[in-house]
Amino acid sequence: MDILNILTTRRSTKTLNAPAPDELQWDTILQAATQVPDHGHLTPWRFVVIHSAAGMARFQQILRDTAEQSPFGAEAIAKAERVGKMAPAVAAVIYSPKKGKPEWEQNLSAGCAAYAIQLAAKAHGFDSVWISGMWVHSPLLRQAFACTEQEKIIGLMMVGTSPAVVDMPKNTDTAQFAEYW
């Protein structure tokens, strides 16, 4: 799959089944994520990959515990069940800023790393969705990922195989938000 095809056909897919990337594919995916723009080579991000059965069970339990501690009740618990079973693998992207350097640049670099994970997964034939919401603010998930006070979970990249073909371009009309000088 060529890069323009990947860039124009990547779509968020909330139904993801096995297979998911194997360890060698994850290594390639994370290598791609480390090649994003990173002013000063600060590497203001790190990753936690959850792909084993035990890891996924632990992740699902943390989501359930987060929902149970939230003020949103049964709706949150049901959502935790759906999110926990959304994909056979997850890559958490953690923004890890370096002190004394422009935070906005570091934050953008971490966002680029998250997107690079999605693009590299697509290059391997997998689909993904970027999940945030209450999950990325979960004290329990932050603790499980050993986040420091200044670190933030910016997204959970859910990765697997879509049961449906998801490769149609959006055909976005760029005239709505682009101008040429």
CSV table of N, CA and C in Angstrom, one decimal:
chain,number,residue,atom,x,y,z
A,1,MET,N,0.9,-1.2,0.0
A,1,MET,CA,0.0,0.0,0.0
A,1,MET,C,0.9,1.2,0.0
A,2,ASP,N,0.7,2.1,-0.9
A,2,ASP,CA,1.5,3.3,-1.0
A,2,ASP,C,1.1,4.4,0.0
A,3,ILE,N,2.0,5.3,0.3
A,3,ILE,CA,1.7,6.2,1.4
A,3,ILE,C,0.5,7.1,1.2
A,4,LEU,N,0.3,7.6,-0.1
A,4,LEU,CA,-0.9,8.4,-0.3
A,4,LEU,C,-2.2,7.6,-0.2
A,5,ASN,N,-2.2,6.4,-0.5
A,5,ASN,CA,-3.3,5.5,-0.3
A,5,ASN,C,-3.6,5.4,1.2
A,6,ILE,N,-2.5,5.2,2.0
A,6,ILE,CA,-2.7,5.1,3.5
A,6,ILE,C,-3.2,6.4,4.0
A,7,LEU,N,-2.7,7.5,3.6
A,7,LEU,CA,-3.1,8.8,4.1
A,7,LEU,C,-4.5,9.1,3.8
A,8,THR,N,-5.0,8.7,2.6
A,8,THR,CA,-6.3,9.1,2.2
A,8,THR,C,-7.4,8.1,2.5
A,9,THR,N,-7.0,6.9,3.0
A,9,THR,CA,-8.0,5.9,3.3
A,9,THR,C,-8.1,5.5,4.7
A,10,ARG,N,-7.2,6.0,5.6
A,10,ARG,CA,-7.2,5.6,7.0
A,10,ARG,C,-8.5,6.2,7.6
A,11,ARG,N,-9.2,5.3,8.3
A,11,ARG,CA,-10.5,5.8,8.9
A,11,ARG,C,-10.5,5.2,10.3
A,12,SER,N,-11.1,5.8,11.2
A,12,SER,CA,-11.3,5.3,12.6
A,12,SER,C,-12.4,4.2,12.5
A,13,THR,N,-12.1,3.0,13.1
A,13,THR,CA,-12.9,1.9,13.0
A,13,THR,C,-13.1,1.4,14.4
A,14,LYS,N,-14.3,1.4,14.9
A,14,LYS,CA,-14.6,1.0,16.3
A,14,LYS,C,-14.9,-0.5,16.5
A,15,THR,N,-15.0,-1.2,15.4
A,15,THR,CA,-15.1,-2.7,15.5
A,15,THR,C,-13.9,-3.3,15.0
A,16,LEU,N,-13.0,-3.8,15.9
A,16,LEU,CA,-11.7,-4.4,15.5
A,16,LEU,C,-11.6,-5.8,16.1
A,17,ASN,N,-11.3,-6.7,15.2
A,17,ASN,CA,-11.1,-8.1,15.7
A,17,ASN,C,-9.6,-8.5,15.5
A,18,ALA,N,-9.4,-9.8,15.9
A,18,ALA,CA,-8.1,-10.4,15.7
A,18,ALA,C,-8.0,-10.7,14.2
A,19,PRO,N,-6.8,-10.6,13.6
A,19,PRO,CA,-5.6,-10.5,14.3
A,19,PRO,C,-5.2,-9.0,14.5
A,20,ALA,N,-4.2,-8.9,15.4
A,20,ALA,CA,-3.6,-7.6,15.7
A,20,ALA,C,-2.1,-7.7,15.3
A,21,PRO,N,-1.4,-6.6,15.4
A,21,PRO,CA,0.0,-6.8,15.1
A,21,PRO,C,0.7,-7.7,16.0
A,22,ASP,N,1.7,-8.4,15.5
A,22,ASP,CA,2.6,-9.3,16.3
A,22,ASP,C,3.7,-8.4,16.8
A,23,GLU,N,4.6,-9.0,17.6
A,23,GLU,CA,5.7,-8.2,18.2
A,23,GLU,C,6.6,-7.5,17.2
A,24,LEU,N,6.9,-8.2,16.1
A,24,LEU,CA,7.8,-7.6,15.1
A,24,LEU,C,7.0,-6.5,14.4
A,25,GLN,N,5.7,-6.6,14.1
A,25,GLN,CA,5.0,-5.5,13.5
A,25,GLN,C,4.9,-4.4,14.5
A,26,TRP,N,4.6,-4.6,15.8
A,26,TRP,CA,4.6,-3.6,16.8
A,26,TRP,C,5.9,-2.8,16.8
A,27,ASP,N,7.0,-3.5,16.7
A,27,ASP,CA,8.3,-2.8,16.7
A,27,ASP,C,8.4,-1.9,15.5
A,28,THR,N,8.0,-2.3,14.3
A,28,THR,CA,8.0,-1.4,13.2
A,28,THR,C,7.1,-0.3,13.3
A,29,ILE,N,5.9,-0.5,13.9
A,29,ILE,CA,4.9,0.5,14.1
A,29,ILE,C,5.5,1.6,15.1
A,30,LEU,N,6.1,1.1,16.1
A,30,LEU,CA,6.7,2.1,17.1
A,30,LEU,C,7.9,2.8,16.5
A,31,GLN,N,8.7,2.1,15.7
A,31,GLN,CA,9.8,2.8,15.0
A,31,GLN,C,9.2,3.9,14.1
A,32,ALA,N,8.1,3.7,13.4
A,32,ALA,CA,7.5,4.8,12.7
A,32,ALA,C,7.1,5.9,13.6
A,33,ALA,N,6.5,5.6,14.7
A,33,ALA,CA,6.1,6.6,15.6
A,33,ALA,C,7.2,7.5,16.2
A,34,THR,N,8.4,6.9,16.2
A,34,THR,CA,9.5,7.7,16.7
A,34,THR,C,10.2,8.6,15.7
A,35,GLN,N,9.7,8.5,14.5
A,35,GLN,CA,10.3,9.3,13.4
A,35,GLN,C,9.5,10.7,13.1
A,36,VAL,N,8.6,11.0,14.0
A,36,VAL,CA,7.8,12.2,13.8
A,36,VAL,C,8.6,13.4,14.1
A,37,PRO,N,8.1,14.6,13.7
A,37,PRO,CA,8.9,15.9,14.0
A,37,PRO,C,9.0,16.0,15.5
A,38,ASP,N,10.3,16.3,15.9
A,38,ASP,CA,10.6,16.3,17.3
A,38,ASP,C,11.7,17.3,17.5
A,39,HIS,N,11.4,18.6,17.6
A,39,HIS,CA,12.4,19.7,17.8
A,39,HIS,C,13.3,19.4,18.9
A,40,GLY,N,14.6,19.3,18.7
A,40,GLY,CA,15.5,19.1,19.7
A,40,GLY,C,15.7,17.6,20.2
A,41,HIS,N,15.1,16.7,19.4
A,41,HIS,CA,15.2,15.3,19.8
A,41,HIS,C,14.9,15.0,21.2
A,42,LEU,N,13.7,15.6,21.7
A,42,LEU,CA,13.3,15.5,23.1
A,42,LEU,C,12.6,14.2,23.4
A,43,THR,N,12.1,13.5,22.4
A,43,THR,CA,11.2,12.3,22.5
A,43,THR,C,10.2,12.6,23.7
A,44,PRO,N,9.3,13.5,23.5
A,44,PRO,CA,8.3,13.8,24.5
A,44,PRO,C,7.1,12.9,24.6
A,45,TRP,N,7.3,11.6,24.3
A,45,TRP,CA,6.3,10.7,24.3
A,45,TRP,C,6.9,9.3,24.7
A,46,ARG,N,6.0,8.5,25.1
A,46,ARG,CA,6.4,7.1,25.3
A,46,ARG,C,5.1,6.2,25.1
A,47,PHE,N,5.3,4.9,25.0
A,47,PHE,CA,4.2,4.1,24.6
A,47,PHE,C,4.1,2.9,25.6
A,48,VAL,N,2.9,2.4,25.8
A,48,VAL,CA,2.6,1.2,26.5
A,48,VAL,C,1.7,0.4,25.5
A,49,VAL,N,2.3,-0.8,25.1
A,49,VAL,CA,1.5,-1.7,24.2
A,49,VAL,C,0.9,-2.8,25.0
A,50,ILE,N,-0.4,-3.0,24.8
A,50,ILE,CA,-1.1,-4.0,25.5
A,50,ILE,C,-1.6,-5.0,24.4
A,51,HIS,N,-1.1,-6.2,24.4
A,51,HIS,CA,-1.5,-7.1,23.3
A,51,HIS,C,-1.6,-8.5,23.8
A,52,SER,N,-1.1,-8.9,25.0
A,52,SER,CA,-1.3,-10.2,25.5
A,52,SER,C,-2.7,-10.4,26.1
A,53,ALA,N,-3.1,-11.6,26.2
A,53,ALA,CA,-4.4,-11.9,26.8
A,53,ALA,C,-4.4,-11.4,28.3
A,54,ALA,N,-3.3,-11.6,29.0
A,54,ALA,CA,-3.3,-11.1,30.4
A,54,ALA,C,-3.3,-9.6,30.4
A,55,GLY,N,-2.6,-9.0,29.5
A,55,GLY,CA,-2.5,-7.5,29.5
A,55,GLY,C,-3.9,-6.9,29.1
A,56,MET,N,-4.6,-7.5,28.2
A,56,MET,CA,-5.9,-7.0,27.8
A,56,MET,C,-6.9,-7.2,29.0
A,57,ALA,N,-6.8,-8.4,29.7
A,57,ALA,CA,-7.7,-8.6,30.8
A,57,ALA,C,-7.4,-7.5,31.9
A,58,ARG,N,-6.2,-7.2,32.2
A,58,ARG,CA,-5.8,-6.2,33.1
A,58,ARG,C,-6.4,-4.8,32.7
A,59,PHE,N,-6.2,-4.5,31.4
A,59,PHE,CA,-6.7,-3.2,30.8
A,59,PHE,C,-8.2,-3.1,31.0
A,60,GLN,N,-8.9,-4.2,30.7
A,60,GLN,CA,-10.3,-4.2,30.8
A,60,GLN,C,-10.8,-4.0,32.2
A,61,GLN,N,-10.1,-4.6,33.1
A,61,GLN,CA,-10.5,-4.4,34.5
A,61,GLN,C,-10.2,-3.0,35.0
A,62,ILE,N,-9.1,-2.4,34.5
A,62,ILE,CA,-8.9,-1.0,34.9
A,62,ILE,C,-10.0,0.0,34.3
A,63,LEU,N,-10.4,-0.3,33.1
A,63,LEU,CA,-11.5,0.5,32.5
A,63,LEU,C,-12.8,0.3,33.4
A,64,ARG,N,-13.1,-0.9,33.7
A,64,ARG,CA,-14.3,-1.2,34.6
A,64,ARG,C,-14.2,-0.4,35.9
A,65,ASP,N,-13.0,-0.5,36.5
A,65,ASP,CA,-12.8,0.1,37.8
A,65,ASP,C,-12.9,1.6,37.7
A,66,THR,N,-12.4,2.2,36.6
A,66,THR,CA,-12.5,3.6,36.3
A,66,THR,C,-14.0,4.0,36.2
A,67,ALA,N,-14.7,3.2,35.4
A,67,ALA,CA,-16.2,3.5,35.2
A,67,ALA,C,-16.9,3.5,36.5
A,68,GLU,N,-16.6,2.5,37.3
A,68,GLU,CA,-17.3,2.3,38.6
A,68,GLU,C,-17.0,3.5,39.6
A,69,GLN,N,-15.9,4.1,39.5
A,69,GLN,CA,-15.5,5.2,40.3
A,69,GLN,C,-16.0,6.5,39.7
A,70,SER,N,-16.5,6.5,38.5
A,70,SER,CA,-17.0,7.8,37.9
A,70,SER,C,-18.4,8.1,38.4
A,71,PRO,N,-18.8,9.3,38.2
A,71,PRO,CA,-20.2,9.7,38.6
A,71,PRO,C,-21.2,9.4,37.5
A,72,PHE,N,-20.8,8.6,36.4
A,72,PHE,CA,-21.7,8.4,35.3
A,72,PHE,C,-22.5,7.1,35.4
A,73,GLY,N,-22.3,6.3,36.4
A,73,GLY,CA,-23.1,5.1,36.7
A,73,GLY,C,-23.0,4.0,35.6
A,74,ALA,N,-24.2,3.4,35.4
A,74,ALA,CA,-24.3,2.2,34.6
A,74,ALA,C,-23.9,2.5,33.2
A,75,GLU,N,-24.2,3.7,32.7
A,75,GLU,CA,-23.8,4.0,31.3
A,75,GLU,C,-22.3,4.0,31.1
A,76,ALA,N,-21.5,4.5,32.1
A,76,ALA,CA,-20.1,4.4,32.0
A,76,ALA,C,-19.5,3.0,32.1
A,77,ILE,N,-20.2,2.2,32.9
A,77,ILE,CA,-19.8,0.8,33.1
A,77,ILE,C,-20.0,0.0,31.7
A,78,ALA,N,-21.1,0.3,31.1
A,78,ALA,CA,-21.4,-0.3,29.8
A,78,ALA,C,-20.4,0.1,28.8
A,79,LYS,N,-20.0,1.4,28.8
A,79,LYS,CA,-19.1,1.9,27.8
A,79,LYS,C,-17.7,1.3,28.1
A,80,ALA,N,-17.3,1.1,29.4
A,80,ALA,CA,-16.0,0.5,29.7
A,80,ALA,C,-16.0,-0.9,29.1
A,81,GLU,N,-17.1,-1.6,29.2
A,81,GLU,CA,-17.1,-3.0,28.6
A,81,GLU,C,-16.9,-2.9,27.1
A,82,ARG,N,-17.6,-2.0,26.4
A,82,ARG,CA,-17.4,-1.8,25.0
A,82,ARG,C,-16.0,-1.4,24.6
A,83,VAL,N,-15.5,-0.4,25.3
A,83,VAL,CA,-14.1,0.0,25.0
A,83,VAL,C,-13.1,-1.1,25.2
A,84,GLY,N,-13.2,-1.8,26.3
A,84,GLY,CA,-12.3,-2.8,26.7
A,84,GLY,C,-12.2,-4.0,25.7
A,85,LYS,N,-13.3,-4.2,25.0
A,85,LYS,CA,-13.4,-5.3,24.0
A,85,LYS,C,-13.4,-4.8,22.6
A,86,MET,N,-13.1,-3.5,22.4
A,86,MET,CA,-13.1,-2.9,21.1
A,86,MET,C,-12.1,-3.4,20.1
A,87,ALA,N,-10.9,-3.8,20.7
A,87,ALA,CA,-9.8,-4.2,19.8
A,87,ALA,C,-9.0,-5.3,20.5
A,88,PRO,N,-8.2,-6.1,19.8
A,88,PRO,CA,-7.4,-7.1,20.4
A,88,PRO,C,-6.1,-6.5,20.9
A,89,ALA,N,-5.8,-5.3,20.6
A,89,ALA,CA,-4.5,-4.7,21.0
A,89,ALA,C,-4.7,-3.2,21.2
A,90,VAL,N,-3.9,-2.6,22.1
A,90,VAL,CA,-3.9,-1.2,22.4
A,90,VAL,C,-2.5,-0.6,22.5
A,91,ALA,N,-2.3,0.6,22.0
A,91,ALA,CA,-1.0,1.3,22.2
A,91,ALA,C,-1.4,2.6,22.9
A,92,ALA,N,-1.0,2.7,24.1
A,92,ALA,CA,-1.3,4.0,24.9
A,92,ALA,C,-0.1,4.9,24.5
A,93,VAL,N,-0.5,6.1,24.1
A,93,VAL,CA,0.5,7.2,23.8
A,93,VAL,C,0.5,8.1,25.0
A,94,ILE,N,1.7,8.3,25.6
A,94,ILE,CA,1.8,9.1,26.8
A,94,ILE,C,2.7,10.3,26.5
A,95,TYR,N,2.1,11.5,26.6
A,95,TYR,CA,2.9,12.7,26.5
A,95,TYR,C,3.7,12.9,27.7
A,96,SER,N,5.1,13.0,27.4
A,96,SER,CA,6.0,13.0,28.5
A,96,SER,C,6.9,14.3,28.3
A,97,PRO,N,6.5,15.5,28.7
A,97,PRO,CA,7.2,16.7,28.3
A,97,PRO,C,8.5,16.8,29.1
A,98,LYS,N,9.5,17.4,28.4
A,98,LYS,CA,10.8,17.7,29.0
A,98,LYS,C,10.8,19.1,29.5
A,99,LYS,N,11.2,19.4,30.7
A,99,LYS,CA,11.1,20.7,31.4
A,99,LYS,C,12.0,21.7,30.6
A,100,GLY,N,11.6,22.9,30.6
A,100,GLY,CA,12.4,24.0,30.0
A,100,GLY,C,12.3,24.1,28.5
A,101,LYS,N,11.5,23.3,27.9
A,101,LYS,CA,11.4,23.3,26.5
A,101,LYS,C,9.9,23.6,26.1
A,102,PRO,N,9.7,24.2,24.9
A,102,PRO,CA,8.3,24.6,24.6
A,102,PRO,C,7.3,23.4,24.6
A,103,GLU,N,6.4,23.5,25.5
A,103,GLU,CA,5.4,22.4,25.7
A,103,GLU,C,4.5,22.2,24.5
A,104,TRP,N,4.1,23.3,23.8
A,104,TRP,CA,3.2,23.1,22.7
A,104,TRP,C,3.9,22.3,21.5
A,105,GLU,N,5.2,22.5,21.3
A,105,GLU,CA,5.9,21.7,20.3
A,105,GLU,C,6.0,20.2,20.7
A,106,GLN,N,6.2,20.0,22.0
A,106,GLN,CA,6.3,18.6,22.5
A,106,GLN,C,4.9,17.9,22.4
A,107,ASN,N,3.9,18.7,22.7
A,107,ASN,CA,2.5,18.1,22.7
A,107,ASN,C,2.2,17.7,21.2
A,108,LEU,N,2.5,18.6,20.3
A,108,LEU,CA,2.2,18.3,18.9
A,108,LEU,C,3.0,17.1,18.4
A,109,SER,N,4.3,17.0,18.9
A,109,SER,CA,5.1,15.8,18.6
A,109,SER,C,4.4,14.5,19.1
A,110,ALA,N,3.9,14.5,20.3
A,110,ALA,CA,3.3,13.4,20.8
A,110,ALA,C,2.0,13.0,20.0
A,111,GLY,N,1.3,14.1,19.6
A,111,GLY,CA,0.1,13.8,18.8
A,111,GLY,C,0.5,13.2,17.4
A,112,CYS,N,1.6,13.7,16.9
A,112,CYS,CA,2.1,13.1,15.6
A,112,CYS,C,2.5,11.7,15.8
A,113,ALA,N,3.1,11.3,16.9
A,113,ALA,CA,3.5,9.9,17.2
A,113,ALA,C,2.2,9.1,17.3
A,114,ALA,N,1.2,9.6,17.9
A,114,ALA,CA,-0.1,8.8,18.0
A,114,ALA,C,-0.6,8.5,16.5
A,115,TYR,N,-0.6,9.6,15.7
A,115,TYR,CA,-1.1,9.4,14.4
A,115,TYR,C,-0.2,8.5,13.5
A,116,ALA,N,1.1,8.6,13.8
A,116,ALA,CA,2.0,7.7,13.1
A,116,ALA,C,1.7,6.2,13.4
A,117,ILE,N,1.3,6.0,14.7
A,117,ILE,CA,1.0,4.6,15.0
A,117,ILE,C,-0.2,4.1,14.2
A,118,GLN,N,-1.2,5.0,14.0
A,118,GLN,CA,-2.4,4.6,13.2
A,118,GLN,C,-2.0,4.4,11.7
A,119,LEU,N,-1.1,5.3,11.2
A,119,LEU,CA,-0.7,5.1,9.8
A,119,LEU,C,0.2,3.9,9.6
A,120,ALA,N,1.1,3.6,10.5
A,120,ALA,CA,1.9,2.4,10.4
A,120,ALA,C,1.1,1.2,10.5
A,121,ALA,N,0.1,1.2,11.4
A,121,ALA,CA,-0.7,0.0,11.6
A,121,ALA,C,-1.5,-0.2,10.3
A,122,LYS,N,-2.0,0.9,9.7
A,122,LYS,CA,-2.7,0.7,8.4
A,122,LYS,C,-1.8,0.2,7.3
A,123,ALA,N,-0.5,0.6,7.3
A,123,ALA,CA,0.5,0.1,6.3
A,123,ALA,C,0.7,-1.4,6.5
A,124,HIS,N,0.5,-1.9,7.7
A,124,HIS,CA,0.6,-3.4,7.9
A,124,HIS,C,-0.7,-4.1,7.7
A,125,GLY,N,-1.8,-3.3,7.3
A,125,GLY,CA,-3.1,-4.0,7.0
A,125,GLY,C,-4.0,-4.0,8.1
A,126,PHE,N,-3.7,-3.2,9.2
A,126,PHE,CA,-4.6,-3.2,10.4
A,126,PHE,C,-5.4,-1.9,10.4
A,127,ASP,N,-6.4,-1.9,11.2
A,127,ASP,CA,-7.3,-0.7,11.3
A,127,ASP,C,-7.2,-0.2,12.8
A,128,SER,N,-7.6,1.0,13.0
A,128,SER,CA,-7.5,1.5,14.4
A,128,SER,C,-8.5,2.6,14.7
A,129,VAL,N,-8.6,3.0,15.9
A,129,VAL,CA,-9.3,4.1,16.4
A,129,VAL,C,-8.6,4.7,17.6
A,130,TRP,N,-8.6,6.0,17.6
A,130,TRP,CA,-8.0,6.8,18.7
A,130,TRP,C,-9.0,7.1,19.8
A,131,ILE,N,-8.9,6.5,20.9
A,131,ILE,CA,-9.9,6.7,22.0
A,131,ILE,C,-9.3,7.7,23.1
A,132,SER,N,-10.1,8.6,23.6
A,132,SER,CA,-9.7,9.5,24.6
A,132,SER,C,-10.8,9.5,25.7
A,133,GLY,N,-11.3,10.7,25.9
A,133,GLY,CA,-12.4,10.8,26.9
A,133,GLY,C,-12.0,10.5,28.3
A,134,MET,N,-12.9,10.0,29.1
A,134,MET,CA,-12.6,9.8,30.5
A,134,MET,C,-11.5,8.8,30.8
A,135,TRP,N,-11.2,7.9,29.8
A,135,TRP,CA,-10.2,6.9,30.0
A,135,TRP,C,-8.8,7.5,30.1
A,136,VAL,N,-8.5,8.5,29.3
A,136,VAL,CA,-7.2,9.1,29.4
A,136,VAL,C,-6.9,9.9,30.6
A,137,HIS,N,-8.0,10.2,31.3
A,137,HIS,CA,-7.9,11.0,32.6
A,137,HIS,C,-8.0,10.1,33.8
A,138,SER,N,-8.1,8.8,33.6
A,138,SER,CA,-8.3,7.8,34.7
A,138,SER,C,-7.1,7.8,35.6
A,139,PRO,N,-7.2,8.1,36.9
A,139,PRO,CA,-6.1,7.9,37.8
A,139,PRO,C,-5.6,6.5,37.8
A,140,LEU,N,-6.5,5.5,37.7
A,140,LEU,CA,-6.1,4.1,37.7
A,140,LEU,C,-5.3,3.7,36.5
A,141,LEU,N,-5.6,4.2,35.3
A,141,LEU,CA,-4.9,3.9,34.1
A,141,LEU,C,-3.5,4.7,34.2
A,142,ARG,N,-3.5,5.9,34.6
A,142,ARG,CA,-2.3,6.7,34.8
A,142,ARG,C,-1.3,5.9,35.7
A,143,GLN,N,-1.9,5.4,36.8
A,143,GLN,CA,-1.0,4.6,37.8
A,143,GLN,C,-0.5,3.3,37.1
A,144,ALA,N,-1.4,2.6,36.4
A,144,ALA,CA,-0.9,1.4,35.7
A,144,ALA,C,0.2,1.7,34.7
A,145,PHE,N,0.1,2.8,34.0
A,145,PHE,CA,1.1,3.2,33.0
A,145,PHE,C,2.3,3.9,33.7
A,146,ALA,N,2.3,4.0,35.0
A,146,ALA,CA,3.4,4.7,35.7
A,146,ALA,C,3.6,6.1,35.2
A,147,CYS,N,2.5,6.9,35.0
A,147,CYS,CA,2.6,8.3,34.6
A,147,CYS,C,3.1,9.1,35.8
A,148,THR,N,4.0,10.0,35.4
A,148,THR,CA,4.4,11.0,36.4
A,148,THR,C,3.4,12.1,36.4
A,149,GLU,N,3.5,13.1,37.4
A,149,GLU,CA,2.6,14.1,37.5
A,149,GLU,C,2.4,15.0,36.2
A,150,GLN,N,3.5,15.2,35.5
A,150,GLN,CA,3.4,16.1,34.3
A,150,GLN,C,3.1,15.3,33.1
A,151,GLU,N,3.1,14.0,33.1
A,151,GLU,CA,2.7,13.2,31.9
A,151,GLU,C,1.2,13.1,31.8
A,152,LYS,N,0.8,13.0,30.5
A,152,LYS,CA,-0.6,12.8,30.2
A,152,LYS,C,-0.8,11.7,29.2
A,153,ILE,N,-1.8,10.9,29.4
A,153,ILE,CA,-2.2,9.9,28.4
A,153,ILE,C,-3.0,10.7,27.3
A,154,ILE,N,-2.5,10.8,26.1
A,154,ILE,CA,-3.2,11.5,25.1
A,154,ILE,C,-4.1,10.7,24.2
A,155,GLY,N,-3.9,9.4,24.3
A,155,GLY,CA,-4.8,8.5,23.5
A,155,GLY,C,-4.5,7.1,23.7
A,156,LEU,N,-5.5,6.3,23.5
A,156,LEU,CA,-5.4,4.8,23.4
A,156,LEU,C,-5.7,4.5,22.0
A,157,MET,N,-4.6,4.0,21.3
A,157,MET,CA,-4.8,3.6,19.9
A,157,MET,C,-5.2,2.1,19.9
A,158,MET,N,-6.5,1.9,19.6
A,158,MET,CA,-7.0,0.6,19.5
A,158,MET,C,-6.7,0.0,18.2
A,159,VAL,N,-6.1,-1.1,18.1
A,159,VAL,CA,-5.6,-1.7,16.8
A,159,VAL,C,-6.1,-3.1,16.6
A,160,GLY,N,-6.5,-3.4,15.4
A,160,GLY,CA,-6.9,-4.8,15.1
A,160,GLY,C,-7.3,-4.8,13.6
A,161,THR,N,-8.2,-5.7,13.3
A,161,THR,CA,-8.6,-5.9,11.9
A,161,THR,C,-10.1,-5.7,11.8
A,162,SER,N,-10.5,-4.8,10.9
A,162,SER,CA,-11.9,-4.5,10.7
A,162,SER,C,-12.6,-5.6,10.0
A,163,PRO,N,-13.8,-6.0,10.4
A,163,PRO,CA,-14.5,-7.0,9.6
A,163,PRO,C,-15.0,-6.5,8.3
A,164,ALA,N,-15.0,-5.2,8.1
A,164,ALA,CA,-15.5,-4.6,6.8
A,164,ALA,C,-14.3,-3.8,6.2
A,165,VAL,N,-14.3,-3.8,4.8
A,165,VAL,CA,-13.3,-3.0,4.1
A,165,VAL,C,-13.5,-1.5,4.4
A,166,VAL,N,-12.4,-0.9,4.9
A,166,VAL,CA,-12.4,0.5,5.2
A,166,VAL,C,-11.3,1.2,4.4
A,167,ASP,N,-11.5,1.4,3.1
A,167,ASP,CA,-10.4,2.0,2.3
A,167,ASP,C,-10.9,3.0,1.3
A,168,MET,N,-12.0,3.7,1.5
A,168,MET,CA,-12.5,4.6,0.6
A,168,MET,C,-12.1,6.0,1.0
A,169,PRO,N,-11.6,6.8,0.1
A,169,PRO,CA,-11.2,8.2,0.5
A,169,PRO,C,-12.4,9.0,0.8
A,170,LYS,N,-12.2,10.0,1.7
A,170,LYS,CA,-13.3,10.9,2.1
A,170,LYS,C,-13.7,11.8,1.0
A,171,ASN,N,-12.8,12.1,0.0
A,171,ASN,CA,-13.0,13.1,-1.0
A,171,ASN,C,-13.4,14.4,-0.4
A,172,THR,N,-12.6,14.8,0.6
A,172,THR,CA,-12.9,16.1,1.2
A,172,THR,C,-12.7,17.3,0.3
A,173,ASP,N,-13.6,18.2,0.4
A,173,ASP,CA,-13.5,19.4,-0.4
A,173,ASP,C,-12.6,20.4,0.3
A,174,THR,N,-11.3,20.5,0.0
A,174,THR,CA,-10.4,21.3,0.7
A,174,THR,C,-10.6,22.8,0.6
A,175,ALA,N,-11.4,23.2,-0.4
A,175,ALA,CA,-11.7,24.6,-0.6
A,175,ALA,C,-12.4,25.2,0.6
A,176,GLN,N,-13.0,24.4,1.5
A,176,GLN,CA,-13.7,24.9,2.6
A,176,GLN,C,-12.7,25.4,3.7
A,177,PHE,N,-11.5,24.9,3.7
A,177,PHE,CA,-10.6,25.3,4.8
A,177,PHE,C,-9.1,25.5,4.4
A,178,ALA,N,-8.9,25.7,3.1
A,178,ALA,CA,-7.6,26.0,2.5
A,178,ALA,C,-7.7,27.1,1.5
A,179,GLU,N,-6.6,27.9,1.6
A,179,GLU,CA,-6.5,29.0,0.6
A,179,GLU,C,-5.1,28.9,0.0
A,180,TYR,N,-4.9,29.4,-1.2
A,180,TYR,CA,-3.6,29.3,-1.9
A,180,TYR,C,-3.2,30.7,-2.2
A,181,TRP,N,-2.0,31.1,-1.9
A,181,TRP,CA,-1.5,32.4,-2.2
A,181,TRP,C,-0.5,32.4,-3.4
